[in-house]
Short mmCIF file of C-alpha atoms and ligand atoms in Angstrom, two decimals:
data_model
loop_
_atom_site.label_atom_id
_atom_site.label_comp_id
_atom_site.label_asym_id
_atom_site.label_seq_id
_atom_site.Cartn_x
_atom_site.Cartn_y
_atom_site.Cartn_z
CA MET A 1 -133.98 158.52 -63.64
CA ASN A 2 -134.11 162.24 -63.53
CA ALA A 3 -132.80 162.91 -60.07
CA ARG A 4 -131.31 166.38 -60.24
CA LEU A 5 -129.36 167.83 -57.41
CA GLU A 6 -129.14 171.48 -56.73
CA SER A 7 -126.89 172.97 -54.18
CA VAL A 8 -128.57 175.39 -51.83
CA GLY A 9 -126.11 178.00 -50.76
CA GLY A 10 -123.36 175.37 -51.08
CA ARG A 11 -124.88 173.59 -48.08
CA LEU A 12 -127.05 170.62 -48.83
CA PRO A 13 -128.28 169.14 -52.06
CA ARG A 14 -131.89 169.74 -53.00
CA PHE A 15 -133.68 167.09 -54.98
CA ARG A 16 -136.06 168.04 -57.68
CA GLY A 17 -135.88 164.64 -59.24
CA ARG A 18 -138.93 162.72 -60.17
CA LEU A 19 -139.86 159.34 -58.76
CA HIS A 20 -138.73 160.29 -55.28
CA ASP A 21 -142.35 161.04 -54.58
CA ALA A 22 -144.98 159.56 -52.31
CA ARG A 23 -146.72 157.54 -55.05
CA THR A 24 -143.48 155.72 -55.95
CA ALA A 25 -142.71 155.19 -52.26
CA THR A 26 -146.19 153.74 -51.79
CA VAL A 27 -145.98 151.39 -54.78
CA VAL A 28 -142.54 150.04 -53.83
CA GLY A 29 -143.41 150.09 -50.13
CA ARG A 30 -146.44 147.88 -50.69
CA LEU A 31 -144.32 145.23 -52.38
CA LEU A 32 -141.67 145.44 -49.68
CA GLY A 33 -144.34 145.31 -46.98
CA ALA A 34 -145.83 142.15 -48.48
CA ALA A 35 -142.41 140.47 -48.66
CA VAL A 36 -141.59 141.49 -45.09
CA ALA A 37 -144.96 140.24 -43.81
CA VAL A 38 -144.57 136.79 -45.39
CA CYS A 39 -140.95 136.62 -44.26
CA PHE A 40 -141.89 137.53 -40.69
CA VAL A 41 -144.74 135.03 -40.36
CA THR A 42 -142.80 132.16 -41.92
CA GLY A 43 -139.83 133.07 -39.71
CA LEU A 44 -142.02 132.76 -36.61
CA ILE A 45 -143.17 129.35 -37.80
CA SER A 46 -139.56 128.27 -38.23
CA HIS A 47 -138.60 129.57 -34.81
CA TYR A 48 -141.43 127.82 -32.98
CA LEU A 49 -140.96 124.54 -34.83
CA GLN A 50 -137.32 124.57 -33.79
CA GLN A 51 -137.85 125.81 -30.29
CA PRO A 52 -141.44 125.28 -29.18
CA PRO A 53 -142.61 126.64 -25.85
CA GLY A 54 -143.10 123.81 -23.34
CA TRP A 55 -146.88 123.65 -23.69
CA ALA A 56 -146.67 123.27 -27.47
CA ALA A 57 -143.88 120.70 -27.66
CA ASN A 58 -146.19 117.70 -27.81
CA VAL A 59 -148.82 119.13 -30.14
CA LEU A 60 -146.87 120.69 -32.99
CA PRO A 61 -148.45 119.49 -36.24
CA SER A 62 -146.47 116.82 -38.07
CA ARG A 63 -148.62 117.38 -41.17
CA PRO A 64 -148.69 118.35 -43.94
CA VAL A 65 -145.38 116.58 -44.53
CA TRP A 66 -144.27 119.42 -46.83
CA GLY A 67 -145.42 122.20 -44.49
CA TYR A 68 -141.99 123.33 -43.33
CA ARG A 69 -140.58 122.90 -46.79
CA LEU A 70 -143.12 125.44 -48.05
CA THR A 71 -142.87 127.93 -45.21
CA GLN A 72 -139.08 127.92 -45.03
CA GLY A 73 -138.81 128.09 -48.82
CA LEU A 74 -141.05 131.17 -48.69
CA HIS A 75 -139.06 132.62 -45.80
CA VAL A 76 -135.79 132.51 -47.69
CA ALA A 77 -137.36 133.51 -51.04
CA THR A 78 -139.16 136.56 -49.61
CA GLY A 79 -136.03 137.53 -47.66
CA ILE A 80 -134.02 137.47 -50.88
CA ALA A 81 -136.76 139.33 -52.80
CA ALA A 82 -136.71 141.99 -50.08
CA ILE A 83 -133.13 142.94 -51.01
CA PRO A 84 -133.92 144.66 -54.33
CA LEU A 85 -137.20 145.96 -52.90
CA LEU A 86 -135.49 147.55 -49.91
CA LEU A 87 -132.79 149.07 -52.11
CA ALA A 88 -135.46 150.50 -54.42
CA LYS A 89 -137.40 151.88 -51.47
CA LEU A 90 -134.29 153.48 -50.00
CA TRP A 91 -133.46 155.01 -53.37
CA THR A 92 -136.96 156.41 -53.62
CA VAL A 93 -136.90 158.10 -50.24
CA TYR A 94 -133.25 158.92 -49.63
CA PRO A 95 -133.57 162.62 -50.63
CA ARG A 96 -135.55 163.01 -47.42
CA LEU A 97 -132.35 162.32 -45.55
CA PHE A 98 -131.26 165.75 -46.63
CA GLY A 99 -134.41 167.50 -45.46
CA TRP A 100 -133.72 170.88 -43.85
CA PRO A 101 -133.88 171.65 -41.00
CA PRO A 102 -132.95 168.09 -39.98
CA VAL A 103 -135.28 168.21 -37.01
CA LYS A 104 -138.41 170.31 -37.01
CA SER A 105 -140.12 169.17 -33.82
CA VAL A 106 -140.06 166.47 -31.21
CA ALA A 107 -142.52 164.41 -33.27
CA HIS A 108 -140.35 164.84 -36.35
CA ALA A 109 -137.24 163.79 -34.41
CA LEU A 110 -139.02 160.68 -33.20
CA GLU A 111 -140.16 159.86 -36.71
CA ARG A 112 -136.60 160.16 -38.04
CA LEU A 113 -135.33 158.02 -35.19
CA SER A 114 -137.92 155.34 -35.92
CA ILE A 115 -136.90 155.34 -39.57
CA ALA A 116 -133.27 154.90 -38.58
CA VAL A 117 -134.26 151.88 -36.48
CA LEU A 118 -136.44 150.56 -39.32
CA VAL A 119 -133.72 150.78 -41.95
CA ALA A 120 -130.98 149.45 -39.68
CA SER A 121 -132.99 146.48 -38.44
CA LEU A 122 -134.22 145.51 -41.91
CA LEU A 123 -130.72 145.75 -43.39
CA LEU A 124 -129.24 143.69 -40.57
CA GLU A 125 -132.02 141.12 -40.74
CA ILE A 126 -131.54 140.65 -44.47
CA PHE A 127 -127.76 140.61 -44.20
CA THR A 128 -127.57 138.05 -41.39
CA GLY A 129 -130.22 135.90 -43.08
CA LEU A 130 -128.39 135.98 -46.39
CA LEU A 131 -125.10 134.95 -44.81
CA ASP A 132 -126.93 132.19 -42.95
CA THR A 133 -128.06 130.70 -46.26
CA THR A 134 -124.37 130.24 -47.02
CA GLN A 135 -123.70 128.99 -43.47
CA TRP A 136 -121.18 131.73 -42.88
CA TYR A 137 -121.26 133.33 -39.45
CA PRO A 138 -118.56 136.01 -39.23
CA TRP A 139 -119.92 137.46 -35.99
CA PRO A 140 -119.65 136.63 -32.30
CA PHE A 141 -123.38 136.35 -31.54
CA PRO A 142 -125.65 133.33 -32.06
CA PHE A 143 -127.39 133.68 -35.42
CA ARG A 144 -130.84 132.33 -34.74
CA GLN A 145 -131.57 134.11 -31.46
CA THR A 146 -130.30 137.40 -32.84
CA HIS A 147 -132.20 137.04 -36.10
CA PHE A 148 -135.35 136.28 -34.10
CA ALA A 149 -134.98 139.19 -31.65
CA LEU A 150 -134.18 141.63 -34.44
CA ALA A 151 -137.25 140.45 -36.36
CA TRP A 152 -139.45 141.92 -33.62
CA VAL A 153 -137.61 145.21 -33.77
CA ALA A 154 -137.97 145.24 -37.55
CA ILE A 155 -141.66 144.34 -37.63
CA GLY A 156 -142.41 146.80 -34.83
CA SER A 157 -140.74 149.64 -36.68
CA VAL A 158 -142.45 148.63 -39.95
CA LEU A 159 -145.84 148.78 -38.25
CA LEU A 160 -145.01 152.11 -36.63
CA HIS A 161 -143.87 153.46 -39.98
CA ILE A 162 -147.08 152.31 -41.67
CA ALA A 163 -149.15 153.89 -38.90
CA VAL A 164 -147.30 157.21 -39.17
CA LYS A 165 -147.54 157.21 -42.95
CA ALA A 166 -151.09 155.90 -43.14
CA PRO A 167 -152.55 159.15 -44.50
CA VAL A 168 -149.86 159.42 -47.19
CA ILE A 169 -150.19 155.75 -48.09
CA ALA A 170 -153.97 156.05 -48.32
CA ALA A 171 -153.72 159.15 -50.50
CA HIS A 172 -151.37 157.43 -52.96
CA TRP A 173 -152.72 153.91 -52.88
CA ARG A 174 -154.64 154.14 -56.13
CA ARG A 175 -153.24 154.78 -59.53
CA GLY A 176 -153.98 158.29 -60.73
CA SER A 177 -154.04 159.68 -57.22
CA ALA A 178 -152.21 162.68 -58.64
CA PRO A 179 -154.40 164.08 -61.44
CA ALA A 180 -152.77 163.77 -64.88
CA ASP A 181 -149.51 162.64 -63.30
CA PRO A 182 -146.75 163.35 -65.83
CA ASP A 183 -144.40 160.92 -64.06
CA ALA A 184 -146.67 157.91 -64.40
CA PRO A 185 -144.90 156.33 -67.42
CA ASP A 186 -141.46 156.74 -65.81
CA ARG A 187 -142.78 155.31 -62.60
CA ARG A 188 -144.15 152.32 -64.43
CA SER A 189 -140.72 151.71 -65.98
CA PHE A 190 -139.05 152.05 -62.60
CA VAL A 191 -141.44 149.61 -60.95
CA ALA A 192 -141.05 147.24 -63.89
CA ALA A 193 -137.27 147.37 -63.45
CA VAL A 194 -137.61 146.67 -59.72
CA LEU A 195 -139.92 143.75 -60.41
CA THR A 196 -137.48 142.41 -62.98
CA ALA A 197 -134.73 142.52 -60.37
CA VAL A 198 -136.96 140.71 -57.89
CA GLY A 199 -137.83 138.11 -60.53
CA GLY A 200 -134.15 137.72 -61.42
CA VAL A 201 -132.87 137.07 -57.92
CA THR A 202 -135.83 134.81 -57.22
CA LEU A 203 -135.31 132.77 -60.36
CA ALA A 204 -131.60 132.45 -59.58
CA THR A 205 -132.18 131.05 -56.10
CA VAL A 206 -135.68 129.62 -55.62
CA GLY A 207 -134.75 126.33 -57.31
CA GLN A 208 -132.92 125.38 -54.11
CA SER A 209 -136.29 124.57 -52.59
CA PHE A 210 -138.73 124.73 -55.51
CA THR A 211 -137.15 121.87 -57.42
CA PRO A 212 -138.96 122.39 -60.76
CA LEU A 213 -136.80 125.53 -61.10
CA LYS A 214 -133.55 123.90 -60.08
CA ALA A 215 -132.11 124.44 -63.56
CA THR A 216 -132.07 128.21 -62.96
CA ASP A 217 -130.68 127.88 -59.45
CA LEU A 218 -127.36 129.52 -60.23
CA LEU A 219 -126.70 131.56 -57.10
CA ALA A 220 -128.01 129.49 -54.19
CA PRO A 221 -125.33 127.70 -52.17
CA ARG A 222 -126.95 124.25 -52.46
CA ARG A 223 -128.51 122.60 -55.47
CA PRO A 224 -131.04 119.79 -55.20
CA GLY A 225 -129.54 116.57 -56.48
CA ASP A 226 -125.93 117.60 -55.78
CA GLY A 227 -124.48 115.29 -53.17
CA PRO A 228 -124.07 111.64 -52.25
CA GLN A 229 -127.20 109.66 -53.13
CA ALA A 230 -128.31 112.73 -55.10
CA LEU A 231 -129.15 114.70 -51.94
CA PRO A 232 -127.19 117.70 -50.61
CA VAL A 233 -125.28 117.45 -47.36
CA ASN A 234 -124.78 120.26 -44.87
CA ARG A 235 -122.35 118.60 -42.53
CA THR A 236 -120.36 115.62 -43.71
CA ALA A 237 -119.40 112.65 -41.57
CA ALA A 238 -115.80 113.83 -41.66
CA GLN A 239 -116.77 117.30 -40.47
CA ALA A 240 -118.80 115.76 -37.65
CA GLY A 241 -115.89 113.53 -36.60
CA ILE A 242 -117.69 110.31 -37.53
CA THR A 243 -114.91 107.89 -38.39
CA GLY A 244 -114.69 104.14 -38.87
CA THR A 245 -113.38 103.75 -35.33
CA ARG A 246 -116.27 105.71 -33.89
CA LEU A 247 -118.72 103.57 -35.83
CA ALA A 248 -117.14 100.25 -34.85
CA GLY A 249 -119.41 98.31 -32.54
CA TRP A 250 -122.31 100.73 -33.15
CA ARG A 251 -125.45 99.95 -31.20
CA LEU A 252 -128.80 101.66 -31.02
CA ARG A 253 -129.64 102.11 -27.36
CA VAL A 254 -133.18 102.90 -26.38
CA ALA A 255 -133.58 104.19 -22.83
CA GLY A 256 -137.12 103.94 -21.50
CA PRO A 257 -139.25 101.97 -19.05
CA THR A 258 -137.92 98.79 -20.73
CA PRO A 259 -134.51 99.73 -22.11
CA TYR A 260 -132.85 97.67 -24.85
CA GLU A 261 -130.08 97.68 -27.44
CA LEU A 262 -130.00 96.68 -31.09
CA THR A 263 -127.15 95.92 -33.42
CA TYR A 264 -127.31 97.25 -36.97
CA ARG A 265 -128.34 93.82 -38.19
CA GLN A 266 -131.11 93.56 -35.60
CA LEU A 267 -132.35 97.04 -36.43
CA THR A 268 -132.52 96.33 -40.14
CA SER A 269 -134.39 93.06 -39.59
CA LEU A 270 -137.25 94.79 -37.77
CA PRO A 271 -140.34 95.55 -39.90
CA GLN A 272 -139.50 98.50 -42.13
CA ARG A 273 -141.59 101.21 -43.67
CA SER A 274 -140.87 103.62 -46.50
CA ALA A 275 -141.89 107.24 -46.89
CA VAL A 276 -141.18 110.09 -49.26
CA LEU A 277 -140.26 112.99 -47.01
CA PRO A 278 -138.30 116.17 -47.60
CA ILE A 279 -135.16 117.38 -45.93
CA SER A 280 -136.04 121.06 -45.48
CA CYS A 281 -132.97 122.86 -44.41
CA VAL A 282 -133.42 126.03 -42.41
CA GLU A 283 -130.79 127.63 -44.63
CA GLY A 284 -133.16 127.41 -47.54
CA TRP A 285 -132.60 124.29 -49.62
CA SER A 286 -135.01 121.41 -49.57
CA GLN A 287 -135.55 118.19 -51.43
CA ASN A 288 -137.81 115.17 -51.28
CA ALA A 289 -136.24 111.76 -50.79
CA HIS A 290 -137.34 108.18 -50.44
CA TRP A 291 -136.50 106.89 -46.97
CA THR A 292 -136.82 103.43 -45.44
CA GLY A 293 -136.44 102.53 -41.81
CA VAL A 294 -138.17 101.49 -38.60
CA PRO A 295 -141.06 103.71 -37.49
CA LEU A 296 -139.91 105.51 -34.36
CA ARG A 297 -143.15 104.63 -32.59
CA ASP A 298 -142.43 100.92 -32.99
CA LEU A 299 -139.07 101.43 -31.29
CA LEU A 300 -140.80 103.40 -28.53
CA ASP A 301 -143.52 100.78 -28.05
CA ARG A 302 -140.85 98.17 -27.66
CA ALA A 303 -139.41 100.22 -24.78
CA GLN A 304 -142.94 100.58 -23.38
CA ALA A 305 -142.79 104.32 -23.62
CA PRO A 306 -145.99 106.16 -22.66
CA HIS A 307 -147.89 107.50 -25.67
CA ASP A 308 -147.44 111.11 -24.70
CA ALA A 309 -143.71 110.85 -24.02
CA ARG A 310 -141.25 113.24 -25.60
CA VAL A 311 -137.99 111.74 -26.76
CA ARG A 312 -134.40 112.87 -26.89
CA ILE A 313 -132.32 111.74 -29.82
CA VAL A 314 -128.58 111.58 -29.44
CA SER A 315 -126.05 111.40 -32.24
CA LEU A 316 -122.65 109.76 -32.24
CA GLU A 317 -121.37 113.22 -33.12
CA ARG A 318 -119.74 114.95 -30.18
CA GLY A 319 -120.39 118.62 -29.62
CA GLY A 320 -121.92 120.52 -32.49
CA ASN A 321 -125.29 122.20 -32.26
CA TYR A 322 -127.28 119.34 -33.75
CA ALA A 323 -125.85 116.35 -31.94
CA VAL A 324 -128.84 116.16 -29.59
CA THR A 325 -132.43 117.00 -30.43
CA GLU A 326 -135.77 116.60 -28.72
CA MET A 327 -138.99 115.56 -30.34
CA GLY A 328 -142.54 115.98 -29.04
CA ALA A 329 -145.13 113.22 -28.98
CA SER A 330 -146.96 114.39 -32.11
CA TYR A 331 -143.81 113.71 -34.15
CA ALA A 332 -142.64 110.67 -32.21
CA ARG A 333 -146.03 108.98 -32.72
CA ASP A 334 -146.49 109.91 -36.39
CA PRO A 335 -146.40 106.69 -38.43
CA LEU A 336 -144.15 108.43 -40.99
CA THR A 337 -141.46 109.37 -38.47
CA LEU A 338 -138.67 106.90 -39.13
CA LEU A 339 -135.33 105.92 -37.81
CA ALA A 340 -134.16 105.64 -41.41
CA VAL A 341 -131.47 103.21 -42.48
CA SER A 342 -131.74 103.66 -46.21
CA LEU A 343 -132.18 106.40 -48.76
CA GLY A 344 -133.37 105.77 -52.30
CA GLY A 345 -133.29 102.03 -51.65
CA ARG A 346 -129.64 101.90 -50.55
CA PRO A 347 -128.07 102.00 -47.10
CA LEU A 348 -127.48 105.56 -45.94
CA ASP A 349 -124.27 107.15 -47.09
CA HIS A 350 -122.01 108.09 -44.18
CA ASP A 351 -122.71 111.74 -44.95
CA HIS A 352 -126.45 111.16 -44.66
CA GLY A 353 -126.17 109.63 -41.21
CA TYR A 354 -125.18 105.97 -41.53
CA PRO A 355 -126.01 103.74 -39.66
CA ALA A 356 -129.32 105.47 -38.82
CA ARG A 357 -130.87 108.92 -38.87
CA VAL A 358 -134.14 110.50 -37.96
CA ILE A 359 -136.53 111.64 -40.64
CA ALA A 360 -139.86 113.12 -39.59
CA PRO A 361 -142.60 114.94 -41.55
CA ASN A 362 -142.99 118.74 -41.36
CA ARG A 363 -139.80 119.17 -39.40
CA PRO A 364 -136.84 121.54 -39.85
CA GLY A 365 -133.77 119.87 -41.36
CA VAL A 366 -131.59 120.77 -38.37
CA LEU A 367 -133.68 118.46 -36.21
CA GLN A 368 -133.37 115.45 -38.54
CA THR A 369 -130.50 114.04 -36.52
CA LYS A 370 -127.87 111.94 -38.28
CA TRP A 371 -125.66 109.13 -36.89
CA VAL A 372 -128.23 108.35 -34.18
CA THR A 373 -126.96 106.10 -31.41
CA ARG A 374 -129.38 106.67 -28.53
CA ILE A 375 -133.05 107.36 -28.07
CA GLU A 376 -134.18 108.43 -24.61
CA VAL A 377 -137.79 108.39 -23.53
CA LEU A 378 -138.44 111.55 -21.50
CA THR A 379 -141.10 111.37 -18.84
N1 MTE B 401 -125.79 114.81 -35.99
C1 MTE B 401 -126.12 115.77 -36.90
N2 MTE B 401 -127.30 115.67 -37.54
C2 MTE B 401 -127.65 116.61 -38.46
C3 MTE B 401 -126.81 117.70 -38.77
C4 MTE B 401 -125.58 117.77 -38.06
O1 MTE B 401 -124.77 118.69 -38.25
N3 MTE B 401 -125.27 116.80 -37.15
N4 MTE B 401 -127.21 118.63 -39.70
C5 MTE B 401 -128.65 118.80 -39.86
C6 MTE B 401 -129.04 119.68 -40.94
S1 MTE B 401 -128.76 121.33 -40.71
C7 MTE B 401 -129.71 119.23 -42.05
S2 MTE B 401 -130.35 120.32 -43.19
C8 MTE B 401 -129.87 117.80 -42.31
C9 MTE B 401 -129.26 117.50 -43.67
O2 MTE B 401 -129.37 116.16 -43.95
P1 MTE B 401 -128.54 115.51 -45.13
O3 MTE B 401 -127.10 115.89 -44.93
O4 MTE B 401 -128.79 114.05 -45.04
O5 MTE B 401 -129.08 116.06 -46.42
O6 MTE B 401 -129.25 117.01 -41.33
C10 MTE B 401 -129.37 117.47 -40.01
N5 MTE B 401 -128.85 116.48 -39.11
MO1 MO B 402 -130.09 122.47 -42.15
#
């Protein structure tokens, strides 16, 4: 593009380039705003499904079965699409960094400060999210809580920015807002290039959750179908310390009003049910699979658990963030929530949670506990 710099008295560059104007900022900003809005809302859904407030724990919807697959797929896809959009937006407006004088009034200082917060929080949000998709956490703080807190800072500063810029946005919302705009063709090429970049990164990653496009999934860390029993694995049995010795003498213990224990053979001779349910990993990949096992509610009925009881599910794994999970009554009572013992018609691979793992509809992958050994009825 035609960004020309001119030095003013050897001090600061002055930009007379085209496409650094308000119409371009509005066009790119709209796209970025849409991506950020979808990313924010789907992120909230993910947060509250993983960590519901007490009053909601028993009423979270367990349907549609693919709900979390869709919202988390969108969360990661819009987060990735926001990378080229944010870079394009920053390129469009960066000459304003060099505005002179740097601060004209208190209001102007506050506006610049809010933009600094906006840019920093969006960059950090995208950066931490992107590294999370690769399960790489090179920082000392907990990812999810930080990503969640920062999301409020980011969305707050986006809203403030939109409010401050509302008159400019309104004036440049429609095409042709500048009469006989000589830059219009260049702007169209620029926006087309940005959209091509967005399409490119989306096509190269979205197949991790949108399986019809898995052939073009070249950049995402996990590919549907790659793994034991044709399903990806996040944490293997070896990584979780699940060895033959730990599995020897495995029992399922159910602690409730009428506690009981089952051997593997007893568990697999109970009436079984099959369901096609996705693993929808928070990190962005998801895939449907055919599971068979004992409906959790049958196991709970056998322990005479009250119908509104929450349950705690405990893995053989020691330590680790996902060794223990809790499940509200809406999930525990769903007929499709299984203590699965087989996948695709074969006993679970060790890496998929042998002898038994939880699989529930519309539930984040992190909560689909593997190597289950105990179920506690919480009252
Ligand atoms: N005990 C235990 N269960 C676990 C995990 C774990 O690390 N430990 N990982 C979870 C995550 S993050 C996901 S996405 C799913 C993946 O299931 P899969 O490996 O069978 O595909 O298992 C979940 N269950
Ligand atoms: Mo996951």
